[in-house]
Short mmCIF file of C-alpha atoms in Angstrom, two decimals:
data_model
loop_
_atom_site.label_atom_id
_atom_site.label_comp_id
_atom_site.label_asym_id
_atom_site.label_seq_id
_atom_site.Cartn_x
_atom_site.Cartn_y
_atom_site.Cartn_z
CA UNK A 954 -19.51 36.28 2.44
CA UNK A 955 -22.06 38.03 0.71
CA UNK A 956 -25.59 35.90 1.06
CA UNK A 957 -28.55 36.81 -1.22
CA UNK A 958 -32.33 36.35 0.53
CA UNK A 959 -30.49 36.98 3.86
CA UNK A 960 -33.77 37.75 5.18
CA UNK A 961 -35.60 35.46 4.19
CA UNK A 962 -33.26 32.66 5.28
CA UNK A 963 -33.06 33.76 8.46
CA UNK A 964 -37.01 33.75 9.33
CA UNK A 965 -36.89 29.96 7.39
CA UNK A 966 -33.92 28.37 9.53
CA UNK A 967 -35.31 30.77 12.84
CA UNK A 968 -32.84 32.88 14.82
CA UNK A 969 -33.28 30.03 17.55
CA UNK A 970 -31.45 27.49 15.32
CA UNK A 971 -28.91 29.85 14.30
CA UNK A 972 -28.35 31.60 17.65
CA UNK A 973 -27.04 27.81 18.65
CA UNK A 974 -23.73 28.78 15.63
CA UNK A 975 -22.68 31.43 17.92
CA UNK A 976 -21.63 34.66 18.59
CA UNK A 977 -24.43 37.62 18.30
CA UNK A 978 -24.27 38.84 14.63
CA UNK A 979 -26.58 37.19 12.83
CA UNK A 980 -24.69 37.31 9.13
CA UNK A 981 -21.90 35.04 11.07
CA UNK A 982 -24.26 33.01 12.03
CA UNK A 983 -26.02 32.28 8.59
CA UNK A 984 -22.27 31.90 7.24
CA UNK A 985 -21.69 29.27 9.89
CA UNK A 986 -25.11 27.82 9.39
CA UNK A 987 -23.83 28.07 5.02
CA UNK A 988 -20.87 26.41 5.79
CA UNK A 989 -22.10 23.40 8.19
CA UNK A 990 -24.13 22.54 5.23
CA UNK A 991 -21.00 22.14 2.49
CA UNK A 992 -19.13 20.49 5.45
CA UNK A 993 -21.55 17.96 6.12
CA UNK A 994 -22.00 17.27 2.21
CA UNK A 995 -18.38 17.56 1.78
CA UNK A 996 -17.50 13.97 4.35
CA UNK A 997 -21.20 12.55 3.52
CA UNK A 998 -19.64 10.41 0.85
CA UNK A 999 -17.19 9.36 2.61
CA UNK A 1000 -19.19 8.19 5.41
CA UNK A 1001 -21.58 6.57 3.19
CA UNK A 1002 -18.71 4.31 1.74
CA UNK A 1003 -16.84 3.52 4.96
CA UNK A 1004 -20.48 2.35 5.86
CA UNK A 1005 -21.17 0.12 3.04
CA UNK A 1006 -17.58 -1.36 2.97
CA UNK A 1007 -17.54 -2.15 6.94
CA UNK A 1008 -21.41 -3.78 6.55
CA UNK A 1009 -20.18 -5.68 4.00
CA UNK A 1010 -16.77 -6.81 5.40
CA UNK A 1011 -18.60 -7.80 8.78
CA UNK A 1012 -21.13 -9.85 6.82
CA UNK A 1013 -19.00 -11.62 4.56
CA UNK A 1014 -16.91 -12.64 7.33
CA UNK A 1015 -19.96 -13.60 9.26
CA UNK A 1016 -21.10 -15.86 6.48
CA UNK A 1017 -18.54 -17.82 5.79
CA UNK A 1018 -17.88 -18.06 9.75
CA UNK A 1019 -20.89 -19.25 10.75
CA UNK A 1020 -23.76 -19.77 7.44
CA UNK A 1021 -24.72 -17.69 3.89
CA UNK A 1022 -27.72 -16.87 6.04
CA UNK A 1023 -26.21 -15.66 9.25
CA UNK A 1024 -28.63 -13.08 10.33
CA UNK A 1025 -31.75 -15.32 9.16
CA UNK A 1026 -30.38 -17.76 11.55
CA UNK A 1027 -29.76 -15.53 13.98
CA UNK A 1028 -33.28 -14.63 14.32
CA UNK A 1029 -34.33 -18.30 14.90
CA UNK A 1030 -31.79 -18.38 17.53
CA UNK A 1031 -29.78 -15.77 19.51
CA UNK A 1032 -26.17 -16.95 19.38
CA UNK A 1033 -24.08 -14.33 18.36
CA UNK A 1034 -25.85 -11.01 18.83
CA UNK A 1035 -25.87 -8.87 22.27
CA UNK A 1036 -29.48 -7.78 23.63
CA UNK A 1037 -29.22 -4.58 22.17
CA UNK A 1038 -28.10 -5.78 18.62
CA UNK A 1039 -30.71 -8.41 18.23
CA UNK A 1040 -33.30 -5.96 19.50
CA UNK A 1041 -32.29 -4.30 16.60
CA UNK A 1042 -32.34 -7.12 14.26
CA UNK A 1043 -35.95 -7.74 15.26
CA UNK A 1044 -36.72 -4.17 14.39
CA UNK A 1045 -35.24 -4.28 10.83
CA UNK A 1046 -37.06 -8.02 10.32
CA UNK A 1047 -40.67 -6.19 11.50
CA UNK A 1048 -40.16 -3.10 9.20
CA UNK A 1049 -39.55 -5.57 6.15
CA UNK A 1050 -42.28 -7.60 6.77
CA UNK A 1051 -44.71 -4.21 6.99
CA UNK A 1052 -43.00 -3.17 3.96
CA UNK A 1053 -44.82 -6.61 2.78
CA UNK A 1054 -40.88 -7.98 1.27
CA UNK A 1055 -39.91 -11.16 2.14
CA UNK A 1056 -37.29 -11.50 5.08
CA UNK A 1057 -33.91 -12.09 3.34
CA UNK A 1058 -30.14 -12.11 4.72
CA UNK A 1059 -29.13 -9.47 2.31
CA UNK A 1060 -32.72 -6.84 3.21
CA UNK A 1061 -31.45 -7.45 7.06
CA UNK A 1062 -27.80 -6.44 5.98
CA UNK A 1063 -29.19 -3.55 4.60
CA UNK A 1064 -31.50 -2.39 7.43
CA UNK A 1065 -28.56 -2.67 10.34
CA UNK A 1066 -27.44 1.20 10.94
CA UNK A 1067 -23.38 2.19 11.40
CA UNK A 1068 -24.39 1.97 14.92
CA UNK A 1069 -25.11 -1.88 14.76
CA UNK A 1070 -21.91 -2.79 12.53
CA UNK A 1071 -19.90 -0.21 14.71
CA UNK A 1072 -20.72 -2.01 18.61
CA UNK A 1073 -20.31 -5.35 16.44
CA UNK A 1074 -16.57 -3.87 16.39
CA UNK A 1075 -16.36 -4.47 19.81
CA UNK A 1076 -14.29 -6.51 22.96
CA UNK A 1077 -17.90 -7.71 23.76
CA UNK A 1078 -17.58 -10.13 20.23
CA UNK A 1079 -14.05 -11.19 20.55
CA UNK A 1080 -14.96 -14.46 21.54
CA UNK A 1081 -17.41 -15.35 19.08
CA UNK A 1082 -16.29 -13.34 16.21
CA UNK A 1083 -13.19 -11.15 16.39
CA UNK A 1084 -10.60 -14.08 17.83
CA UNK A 1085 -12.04 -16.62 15.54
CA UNK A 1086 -9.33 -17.51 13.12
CA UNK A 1087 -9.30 -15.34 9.71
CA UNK A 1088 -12.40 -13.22 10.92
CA UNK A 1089 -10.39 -10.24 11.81
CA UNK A 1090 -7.94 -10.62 8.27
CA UNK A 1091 -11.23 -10.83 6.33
CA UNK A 1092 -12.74 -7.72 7.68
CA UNK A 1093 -9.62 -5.63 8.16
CA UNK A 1094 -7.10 -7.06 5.79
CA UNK A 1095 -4.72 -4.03 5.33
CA UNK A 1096 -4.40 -3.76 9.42
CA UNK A 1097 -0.83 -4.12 9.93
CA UNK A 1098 0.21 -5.45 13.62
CA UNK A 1099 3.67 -4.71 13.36
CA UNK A 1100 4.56 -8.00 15.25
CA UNK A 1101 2.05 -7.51 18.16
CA UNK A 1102 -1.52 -9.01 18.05
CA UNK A 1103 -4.27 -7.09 16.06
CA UNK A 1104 -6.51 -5.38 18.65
CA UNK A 1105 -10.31 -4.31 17.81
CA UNK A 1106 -10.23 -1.76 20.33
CA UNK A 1107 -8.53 0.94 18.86
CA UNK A 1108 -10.58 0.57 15.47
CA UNK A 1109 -13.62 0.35 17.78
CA UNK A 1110 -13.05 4.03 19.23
CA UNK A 1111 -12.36 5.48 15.55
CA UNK A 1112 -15.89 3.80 14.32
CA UNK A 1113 -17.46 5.74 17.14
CA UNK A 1114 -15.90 8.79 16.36
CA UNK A 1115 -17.21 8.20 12.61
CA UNK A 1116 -20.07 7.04 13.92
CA UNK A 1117 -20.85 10.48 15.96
CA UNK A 1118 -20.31 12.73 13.01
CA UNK A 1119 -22.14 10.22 11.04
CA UNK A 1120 -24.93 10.67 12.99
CA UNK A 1121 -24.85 14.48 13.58
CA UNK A 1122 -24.45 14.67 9.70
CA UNK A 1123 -27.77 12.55 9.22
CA UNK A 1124 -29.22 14.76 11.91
CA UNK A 1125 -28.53 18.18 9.82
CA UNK A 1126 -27.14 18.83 13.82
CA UNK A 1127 -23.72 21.19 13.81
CA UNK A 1128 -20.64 19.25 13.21
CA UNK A 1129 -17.84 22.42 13.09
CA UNK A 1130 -17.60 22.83 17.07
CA UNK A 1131 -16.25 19.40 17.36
CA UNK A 1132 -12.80 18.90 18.56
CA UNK A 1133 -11.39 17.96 15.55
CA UNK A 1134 -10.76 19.17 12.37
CA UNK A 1135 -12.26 19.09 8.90
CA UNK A 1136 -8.96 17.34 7.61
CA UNK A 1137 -9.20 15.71 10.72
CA UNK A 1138 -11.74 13.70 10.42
CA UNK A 1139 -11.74 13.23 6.65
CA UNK A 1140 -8.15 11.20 7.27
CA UNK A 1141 -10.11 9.15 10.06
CA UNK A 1142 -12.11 8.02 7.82
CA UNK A 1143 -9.71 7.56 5.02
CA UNK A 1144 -7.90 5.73 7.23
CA UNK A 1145 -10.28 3.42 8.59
CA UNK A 1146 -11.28 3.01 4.89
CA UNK A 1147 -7.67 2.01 3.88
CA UNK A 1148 -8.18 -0.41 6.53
CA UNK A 1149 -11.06 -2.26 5.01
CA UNK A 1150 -10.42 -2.07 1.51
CA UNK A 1151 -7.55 -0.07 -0.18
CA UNK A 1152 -9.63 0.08 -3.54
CA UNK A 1153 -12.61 1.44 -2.31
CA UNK A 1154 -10.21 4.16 -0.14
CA UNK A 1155 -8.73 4.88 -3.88
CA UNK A 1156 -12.07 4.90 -5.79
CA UNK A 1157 -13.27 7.22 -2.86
CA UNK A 1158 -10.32 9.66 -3.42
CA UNK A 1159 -10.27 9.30 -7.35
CA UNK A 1160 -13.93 9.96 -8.33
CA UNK A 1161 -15.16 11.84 -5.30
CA UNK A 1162 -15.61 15.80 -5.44
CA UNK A 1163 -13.08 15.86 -2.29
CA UNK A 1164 -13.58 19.13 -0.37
CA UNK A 1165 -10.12 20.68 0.83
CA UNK A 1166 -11.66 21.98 4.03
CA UNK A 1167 -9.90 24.84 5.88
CA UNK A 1168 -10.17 26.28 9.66
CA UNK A 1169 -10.35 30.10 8.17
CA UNK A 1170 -13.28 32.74 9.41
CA UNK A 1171 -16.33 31.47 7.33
CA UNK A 1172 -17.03 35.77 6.39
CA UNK A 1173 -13.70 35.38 4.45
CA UNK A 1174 -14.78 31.99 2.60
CA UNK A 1175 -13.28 31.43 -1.14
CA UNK A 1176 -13.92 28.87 -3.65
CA UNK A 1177 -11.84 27.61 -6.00
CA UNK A 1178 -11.42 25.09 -8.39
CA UNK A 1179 -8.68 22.22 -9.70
CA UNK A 1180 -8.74 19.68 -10.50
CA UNK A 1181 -7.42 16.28 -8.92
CA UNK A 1182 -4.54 13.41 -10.91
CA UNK A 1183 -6.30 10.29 -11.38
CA UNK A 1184 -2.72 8.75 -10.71
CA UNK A 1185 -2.84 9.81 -7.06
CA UNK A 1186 -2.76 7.21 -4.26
CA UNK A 1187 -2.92 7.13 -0.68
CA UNK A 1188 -0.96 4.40 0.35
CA UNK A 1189 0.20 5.67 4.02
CA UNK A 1190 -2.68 6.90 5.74
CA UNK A 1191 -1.52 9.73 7.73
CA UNK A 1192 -2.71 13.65 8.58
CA UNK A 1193 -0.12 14.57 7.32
CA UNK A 1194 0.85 12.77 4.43
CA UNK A 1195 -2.70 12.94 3.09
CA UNK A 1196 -2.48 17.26 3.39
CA UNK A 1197 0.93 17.20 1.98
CA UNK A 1198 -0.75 14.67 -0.79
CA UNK A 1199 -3.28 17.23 -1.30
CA UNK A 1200 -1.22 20.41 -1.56
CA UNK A 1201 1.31 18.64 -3.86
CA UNK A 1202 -1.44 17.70 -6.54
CA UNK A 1203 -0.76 19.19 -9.76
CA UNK A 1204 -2.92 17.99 -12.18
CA UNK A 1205 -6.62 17.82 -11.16
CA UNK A 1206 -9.46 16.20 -12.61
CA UNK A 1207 -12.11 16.48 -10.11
CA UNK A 1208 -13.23 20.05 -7.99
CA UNK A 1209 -12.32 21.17 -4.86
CA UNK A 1210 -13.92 23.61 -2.96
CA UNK A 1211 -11.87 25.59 -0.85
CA UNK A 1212 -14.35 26.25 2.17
CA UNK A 1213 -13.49 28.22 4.96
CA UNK A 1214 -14.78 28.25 8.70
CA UNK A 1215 -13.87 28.55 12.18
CA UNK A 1216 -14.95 26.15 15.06
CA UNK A 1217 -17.17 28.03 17.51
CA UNK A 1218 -16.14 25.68 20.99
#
């Protein structure tokens, strides 16, 4: 890949940051470094949505489980919360009052990280929250038990998976060494998505400029563009069936950017 101000980039971002990408010549390294970058903003949507939906989904459950006003409560009284989650709460009620805003249910909503929804999504709240009857439906209605009992604990490891490229993401940290892959991980979240609202997993993959990521050499990268049917829907949330989705697209309306990059493990 041909990079203009090579130079110069490299003295900005410091061969210490890139020397962490791997391998010893530096023009791999920048492409690495390049690519990171259009990874990251490629599943930052994503993320951002799967965190809205699940915040919301958790809270309206939450309020009409327990009051409008749950978190305002809770901060008058511990009852539901864990140590570490109402440490937090207290943190988010102490930056809106410096802010000088007045301490609402919906400011405290938005304060709580992925983190604090995500360990919400726990065993630890299956007595007070997650085996109360319709709280589980409400926040996950298209989880489909097949006949056995809905279980938090496998959507609990896939929200800290999310939550650990989430976070990496946020930290402008390296997310293509991880273990899985680009498609990967942009079907985990689709997936969890699907779980918590089929609309917003469609929305997601109608309007947003989806990246088809592949695992190629990042010196060889190629960009393309197509476009993608506004009649496509992901109803089966599969690897598989979402790449095969993708491939099969004829008529595009949005881009895709055909990126290219190898993990460096």
């Amino acid at each position: 890949m041909e990079i203009e101000c090579k130079n110069e980039l490299i003295e900005v971002i410091t061969p210490a940051r890139l020397s962490s990408y791997g391998s010893n010549d530096i023009d791999l390294q920048l492409s690495r470094y390049i690519y990171n970058i259009k990874l990251s903003e490629a599943l930052y949507p994503a993320v951002s949505l799967l965190e809205i939906t699940l915040r919301n989904r958790i809270s309206n459950a939450a309020s009409n489980l327990i009051c409008k006003d749950w978190l305002i409560q809770e901060l008058k009284q511990q009852r539901i919360l864990g140590n570490k989650e109402y440490a937090k709460l207290l943190e988010a009620e102490e930056k809106i009052k410096k802010s000088g805003k007045k301490i609402t249910n919906d400011r405290l909503i938005s304060e709580m990280t992925l983190g604090f929804w995500t360990h919400i999504c726990t065993k630890t709240y299956k007595p007070k929250l997650w085996d109360k009857k319709g709280f589980f439906e409400a926040v996950f209605p298209n989880y489909s038990n097949n006949g056995t009992l809905r279980q938090i604990a496998p959507i609990q490891n896939d929200l800290l998976a999310i939550l650990r490229l989430r976070n990496r993401i946020f930290h402008h940290e390296i997310i293509i060494n991880s273990s899985r892959t680009p498609e990967e991980y942009y079907c985990l979240i689709l997936n969890t998505l699907h779980l918590l609202s089929a609309e917003t997993e469609n929305l997601l993959f109608k309007f947003y400029l989806a990246k088809k990521l592949d695992k190629k050499n990042p010196e060889s990268q190629i960009i393309t563009k197509s476009q993608v049917d506004n009649n496509v829907k992901i109803t089966k949330k599969h690897e598989a069936e979402y790449m095969n989705l993708v491939k099969s697209a004829k008529n595009y309306e949005d881009k895709f950017f055909d990126l290219t990059g190898n993990s460096i493990d």
